[in-house]
Coordinates of C-alpha atoms in Angstrom, one line a residue:
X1 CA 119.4 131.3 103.0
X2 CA 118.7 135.2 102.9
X3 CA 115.4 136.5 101.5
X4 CA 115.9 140.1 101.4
X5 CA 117.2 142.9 103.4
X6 CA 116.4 146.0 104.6
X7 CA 118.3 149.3 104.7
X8 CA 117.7 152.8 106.8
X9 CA 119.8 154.8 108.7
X10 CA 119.7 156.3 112.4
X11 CA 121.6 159.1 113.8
X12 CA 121.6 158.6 117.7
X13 CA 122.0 161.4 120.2
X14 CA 123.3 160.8 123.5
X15 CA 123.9 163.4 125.7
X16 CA 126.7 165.4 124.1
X17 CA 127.1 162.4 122.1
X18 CA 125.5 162.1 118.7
X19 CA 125.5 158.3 117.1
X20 CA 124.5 157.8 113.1
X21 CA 123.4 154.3 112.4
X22 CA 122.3 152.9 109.2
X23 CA 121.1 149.6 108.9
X24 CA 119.8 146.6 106.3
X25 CA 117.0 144.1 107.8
X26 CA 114.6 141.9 106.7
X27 CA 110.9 143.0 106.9
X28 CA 108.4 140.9 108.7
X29 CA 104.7 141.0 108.9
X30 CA 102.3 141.3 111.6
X31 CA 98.8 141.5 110.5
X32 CA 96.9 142.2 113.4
X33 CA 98.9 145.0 114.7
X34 CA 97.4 148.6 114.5
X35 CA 99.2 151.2 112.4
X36 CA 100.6 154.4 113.9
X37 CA 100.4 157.4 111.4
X38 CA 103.6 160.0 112.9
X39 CA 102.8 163.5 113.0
X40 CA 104.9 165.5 109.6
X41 CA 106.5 168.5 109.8
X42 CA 108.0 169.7 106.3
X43 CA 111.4 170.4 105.2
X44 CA 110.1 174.3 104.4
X45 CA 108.6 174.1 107.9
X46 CA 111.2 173.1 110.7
X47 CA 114.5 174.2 108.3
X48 CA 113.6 177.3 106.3
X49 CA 111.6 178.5 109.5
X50 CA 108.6 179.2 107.6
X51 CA 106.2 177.9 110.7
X52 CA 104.7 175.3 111.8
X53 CA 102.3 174.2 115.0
X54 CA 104.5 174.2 117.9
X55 CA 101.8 173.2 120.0
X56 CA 101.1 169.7 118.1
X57 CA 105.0 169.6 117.6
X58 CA 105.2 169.6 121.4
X59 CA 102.1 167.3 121.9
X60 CA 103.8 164.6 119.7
X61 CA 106.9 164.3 121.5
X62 CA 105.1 164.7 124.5
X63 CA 102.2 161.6 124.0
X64 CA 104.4 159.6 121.6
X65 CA 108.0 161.0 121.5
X66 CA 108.3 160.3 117.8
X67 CA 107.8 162.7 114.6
X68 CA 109.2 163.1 111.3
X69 CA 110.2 165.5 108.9
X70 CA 109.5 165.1 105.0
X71 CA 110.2 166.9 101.7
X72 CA 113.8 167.0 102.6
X73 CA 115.5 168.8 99.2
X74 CA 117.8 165.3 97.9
X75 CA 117.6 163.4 100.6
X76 CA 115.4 160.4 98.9
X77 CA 118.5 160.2 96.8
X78 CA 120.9 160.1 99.0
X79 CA 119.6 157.9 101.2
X80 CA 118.9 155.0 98.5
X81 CA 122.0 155.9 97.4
X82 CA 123.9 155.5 100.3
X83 CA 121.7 152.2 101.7
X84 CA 122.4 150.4 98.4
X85 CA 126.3 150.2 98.9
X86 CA 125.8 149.8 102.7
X87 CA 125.4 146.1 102.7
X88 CA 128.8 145.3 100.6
X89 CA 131.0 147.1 102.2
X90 CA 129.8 145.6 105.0
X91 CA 130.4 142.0 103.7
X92 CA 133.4 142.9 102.2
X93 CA 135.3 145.3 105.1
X94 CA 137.5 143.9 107.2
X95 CA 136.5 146.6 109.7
X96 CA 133.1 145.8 110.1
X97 CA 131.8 143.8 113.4
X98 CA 129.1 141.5 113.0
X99 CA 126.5 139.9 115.7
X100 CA 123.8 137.2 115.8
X101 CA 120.8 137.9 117.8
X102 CA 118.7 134.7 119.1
X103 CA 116.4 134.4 115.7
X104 CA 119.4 134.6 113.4
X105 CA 119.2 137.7 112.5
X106 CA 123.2 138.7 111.8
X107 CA 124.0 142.5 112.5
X108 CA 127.1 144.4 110.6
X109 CA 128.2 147.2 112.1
X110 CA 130.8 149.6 110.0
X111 CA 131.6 152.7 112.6
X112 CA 132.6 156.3 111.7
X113 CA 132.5 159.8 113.2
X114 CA 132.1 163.4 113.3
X115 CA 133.8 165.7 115.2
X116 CA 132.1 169.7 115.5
X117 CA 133.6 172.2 113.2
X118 CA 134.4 172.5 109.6
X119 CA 135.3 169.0 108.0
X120 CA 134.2 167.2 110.9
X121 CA 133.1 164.1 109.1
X122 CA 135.4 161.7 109.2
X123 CA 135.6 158.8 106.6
X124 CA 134.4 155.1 106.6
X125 CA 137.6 153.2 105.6
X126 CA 138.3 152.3 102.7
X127 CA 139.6 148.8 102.6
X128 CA 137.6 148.0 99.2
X129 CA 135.6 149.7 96.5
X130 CA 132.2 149.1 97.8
X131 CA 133.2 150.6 101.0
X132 CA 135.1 153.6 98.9
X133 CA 131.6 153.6 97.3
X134 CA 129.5 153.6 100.0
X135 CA 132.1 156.3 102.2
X136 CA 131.3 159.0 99.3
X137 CA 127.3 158.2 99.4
X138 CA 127.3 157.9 103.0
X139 CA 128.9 161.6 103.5
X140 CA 126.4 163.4 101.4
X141 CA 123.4 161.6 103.6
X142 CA 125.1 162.4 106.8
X143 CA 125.5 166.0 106.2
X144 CA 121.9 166.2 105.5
X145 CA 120.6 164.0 108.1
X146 CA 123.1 166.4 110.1
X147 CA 121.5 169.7 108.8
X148 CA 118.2 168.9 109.6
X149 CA 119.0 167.3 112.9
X150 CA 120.4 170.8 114.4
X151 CA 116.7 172.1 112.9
X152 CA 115.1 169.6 115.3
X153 CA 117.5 170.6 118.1
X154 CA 117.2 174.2 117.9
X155 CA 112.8 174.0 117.4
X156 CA 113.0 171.7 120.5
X157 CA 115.1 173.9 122.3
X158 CA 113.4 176.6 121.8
X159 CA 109.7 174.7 122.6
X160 CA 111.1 174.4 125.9
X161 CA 111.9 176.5 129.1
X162 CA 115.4 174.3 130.9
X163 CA 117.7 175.1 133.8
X164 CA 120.9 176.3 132.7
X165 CA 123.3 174.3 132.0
X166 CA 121.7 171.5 130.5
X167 CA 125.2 169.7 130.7
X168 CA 129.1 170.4 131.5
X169 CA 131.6 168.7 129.9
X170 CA 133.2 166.2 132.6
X171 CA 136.4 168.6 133.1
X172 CA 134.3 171.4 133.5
X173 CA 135.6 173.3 130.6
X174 CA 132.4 174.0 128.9
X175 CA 129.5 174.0 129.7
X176 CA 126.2 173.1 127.4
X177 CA 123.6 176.3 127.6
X178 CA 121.0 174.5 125.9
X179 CA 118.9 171.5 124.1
X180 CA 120.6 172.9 120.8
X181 CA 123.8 173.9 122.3
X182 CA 124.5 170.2 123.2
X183 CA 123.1 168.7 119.7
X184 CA 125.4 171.1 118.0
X185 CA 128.6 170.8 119.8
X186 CA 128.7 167.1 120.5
X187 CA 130.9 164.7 118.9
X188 CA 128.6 162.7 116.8
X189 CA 129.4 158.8 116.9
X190 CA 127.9 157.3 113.5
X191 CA 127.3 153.6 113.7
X192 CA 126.0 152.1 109.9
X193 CA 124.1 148.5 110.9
X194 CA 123.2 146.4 107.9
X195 CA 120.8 143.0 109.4
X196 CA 119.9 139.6 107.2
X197 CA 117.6 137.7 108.4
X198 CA 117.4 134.1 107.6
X199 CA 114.7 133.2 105.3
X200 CA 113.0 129.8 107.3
X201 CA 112.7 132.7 110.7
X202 CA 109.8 133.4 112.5
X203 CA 108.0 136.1 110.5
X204 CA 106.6 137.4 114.3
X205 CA 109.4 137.2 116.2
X206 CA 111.4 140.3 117.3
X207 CA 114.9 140.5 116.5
X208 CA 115.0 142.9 118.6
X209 CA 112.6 143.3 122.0
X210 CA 110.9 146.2 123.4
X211 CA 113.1 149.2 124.7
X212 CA 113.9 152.7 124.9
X213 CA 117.5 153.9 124.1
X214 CA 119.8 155.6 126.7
X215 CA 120.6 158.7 124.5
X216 CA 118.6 161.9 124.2
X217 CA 116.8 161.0 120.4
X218 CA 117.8 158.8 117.5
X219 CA 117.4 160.5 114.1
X220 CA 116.7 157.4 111.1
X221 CA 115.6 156.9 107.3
X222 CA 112.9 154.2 107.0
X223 CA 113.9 151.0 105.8
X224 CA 114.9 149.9 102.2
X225 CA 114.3 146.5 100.8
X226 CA 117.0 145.3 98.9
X227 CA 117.4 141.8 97.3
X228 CA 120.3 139.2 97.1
X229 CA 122.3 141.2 94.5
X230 CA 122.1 144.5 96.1
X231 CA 118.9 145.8 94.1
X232 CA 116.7 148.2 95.6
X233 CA 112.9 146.3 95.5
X234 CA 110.9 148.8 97.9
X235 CA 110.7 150.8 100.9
X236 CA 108.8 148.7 103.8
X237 CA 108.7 151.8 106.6
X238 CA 106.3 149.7 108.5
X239 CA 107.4 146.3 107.9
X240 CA 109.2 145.8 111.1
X241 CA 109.4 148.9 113.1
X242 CA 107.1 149.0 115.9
X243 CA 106.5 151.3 119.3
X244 CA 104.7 151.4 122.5
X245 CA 101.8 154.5 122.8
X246 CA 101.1 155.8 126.1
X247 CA 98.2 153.5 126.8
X248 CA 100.1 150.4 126.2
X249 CA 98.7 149.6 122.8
X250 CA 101.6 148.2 120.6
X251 CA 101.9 149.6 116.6
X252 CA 103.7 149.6 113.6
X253 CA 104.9 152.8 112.1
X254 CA 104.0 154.0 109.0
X255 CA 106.3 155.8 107.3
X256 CA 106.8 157.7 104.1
X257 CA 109.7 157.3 102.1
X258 CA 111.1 160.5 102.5
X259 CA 110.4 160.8 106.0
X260 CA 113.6 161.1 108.4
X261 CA 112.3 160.2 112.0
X262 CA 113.2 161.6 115.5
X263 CA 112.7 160.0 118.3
X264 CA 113.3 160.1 121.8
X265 CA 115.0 158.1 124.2
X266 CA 115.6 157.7 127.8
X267 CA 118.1 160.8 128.3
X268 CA 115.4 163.0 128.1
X269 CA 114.0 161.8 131.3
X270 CA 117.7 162.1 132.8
X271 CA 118.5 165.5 131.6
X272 CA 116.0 167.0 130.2
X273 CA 113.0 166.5 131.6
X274 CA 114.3 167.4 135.2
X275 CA 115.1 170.7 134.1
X276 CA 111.9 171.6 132.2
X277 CA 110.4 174.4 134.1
X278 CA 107.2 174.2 132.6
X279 CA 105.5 171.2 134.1
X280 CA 102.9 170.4 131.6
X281 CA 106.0 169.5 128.7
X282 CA 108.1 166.5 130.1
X283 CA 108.8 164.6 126.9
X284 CA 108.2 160.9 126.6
X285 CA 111.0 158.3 125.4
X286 CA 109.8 155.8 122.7
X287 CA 109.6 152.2 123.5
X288 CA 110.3 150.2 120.1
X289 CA 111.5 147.2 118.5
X290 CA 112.4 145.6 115.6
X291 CA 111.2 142.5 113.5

């Protein structure tokens, strides 16, 4: 039997590769752990360029390697919009992939793209109305989620002092000048993942364990609770999302439900961080799992 599940969506960056995931899991509690309050930045602040403290900005993704941006114009919408119609398509697709982790938790992937340059975004296929559905609220997300992710790649990039190039493309044809350069021009590989949890699992066991991600950051929405038929019950952004701090101490995030989150992953100490000329901002990749 299925409880509930949750939906949120994650847009991953990997080198000049950029990965959106969206997924649907089931929250779980754990009482005694701490709670980790992100540090914001606004909308107004990080898009419209209206200023904002590069120094904590910096600090955050230097002690934690996570922060969030809020007061996005729409994007509450669109993401319960687009995380509602996520979990039928995925049942209903013939395209989408599915995977059982050890506590039953079942994974199903439905996989998309975007390519750089106008109309970029390519479509979800369409082998049934839900996933018709969910391919027209899933494009207005993206380009959003997109939007503001190239904010967060050209604040970073310019917070930071790198060897040029960051990268080179593997033919040699071009080569990346920059933290912003790469976010912008990379072929973004979107990846929507809707998890159920069985409803007789072990609410402390981790679906998935401890880790940091190979690509540079992951962009994501906070999860959405959704019930049997599909119907959106809450937002639990801390039910089951938790990371490692610097001294060890493990923590559940607590997210807003307009934040979208950025954090980093283990490509920053591969490419990044051994280019930073200034010694005293090497960024920090995220540790995190899921319940």
């Amino acid at each position: 039997p299925i409880l509930n599940k949750t939906n949120c969506l994650i847009m991953k960056i990997s080198a000049t590769i950029i990965a959106l995931l969206a997924f649907s899991l089931d929250g779980a509690s754990a009482k005694d752990m701490p709670l980790y309050q992100p540090h914001r930045i606004s909308y107004e602040e990080l898009v419209m360029n209206k200023g904002y403290d590069t120094e904590s900005f910096m600090d955050a993704l230097s002690s934690v390697g996570l922060i969030t941006v809020n007061g996005i114009p729409g994007y509450a919408h669109q993401r319960n919009d687009a995380l509602l119609r996520l979990h039928g398509c995925s049942l209903e697709s013939k395209a989408a992939l599915s995977h059982k982790f050890e506590d039953g938790t079942v994974r199903r992937t439905m996989a998309t793209h975007t390519i750089p340059g106008p109309g970029g975004a390519q479509s979800i296929l369409h082998d049934s109305d839900a996933c018709a559905s969910f391919d027209a609220a899933s494009k207005t997300l993206r380009s959003t989620v997109a939007d503001v992710t190239a904010a967060f790649g050209k604040s970073l990039g310019d917070s930071i002092s790198l060897e040029k190039p960051l990268l080179e493309t593997e033919d040699g044809m071009y080569a990346f000048g920059g933290f912003a350069d790469a976010v912008e021009n990379g072929e973004h590989l979107e990846h929507f993942h809707s998890y159920q949890r069985p409803a007789d699992s072990a609410q402390d066991e981790k679906t998935i364990e401890f880790h940091t991600d190979q690509g540079l950051f992951i962009a994501f929405t906070p999860g959405l609770m959704v019930d049997s038929q599909d119907n959106m019950i809450e937002t639990q952004s801390s039910s089951g999302f938790h990371i490692e701090l610097k001294d060890g101490t493990h923590a559940l995030v607590d997210f807003q439900d307009d934040d979208l989150v950025f954090m980093l992953g283990d490509g920053v100490n591969q490419i990044i961080n051994p280019k930073i000329q200034d010694e005293g901002k090497k960024l920090r990749a995220t540790p995190h799992a899921l319940s």
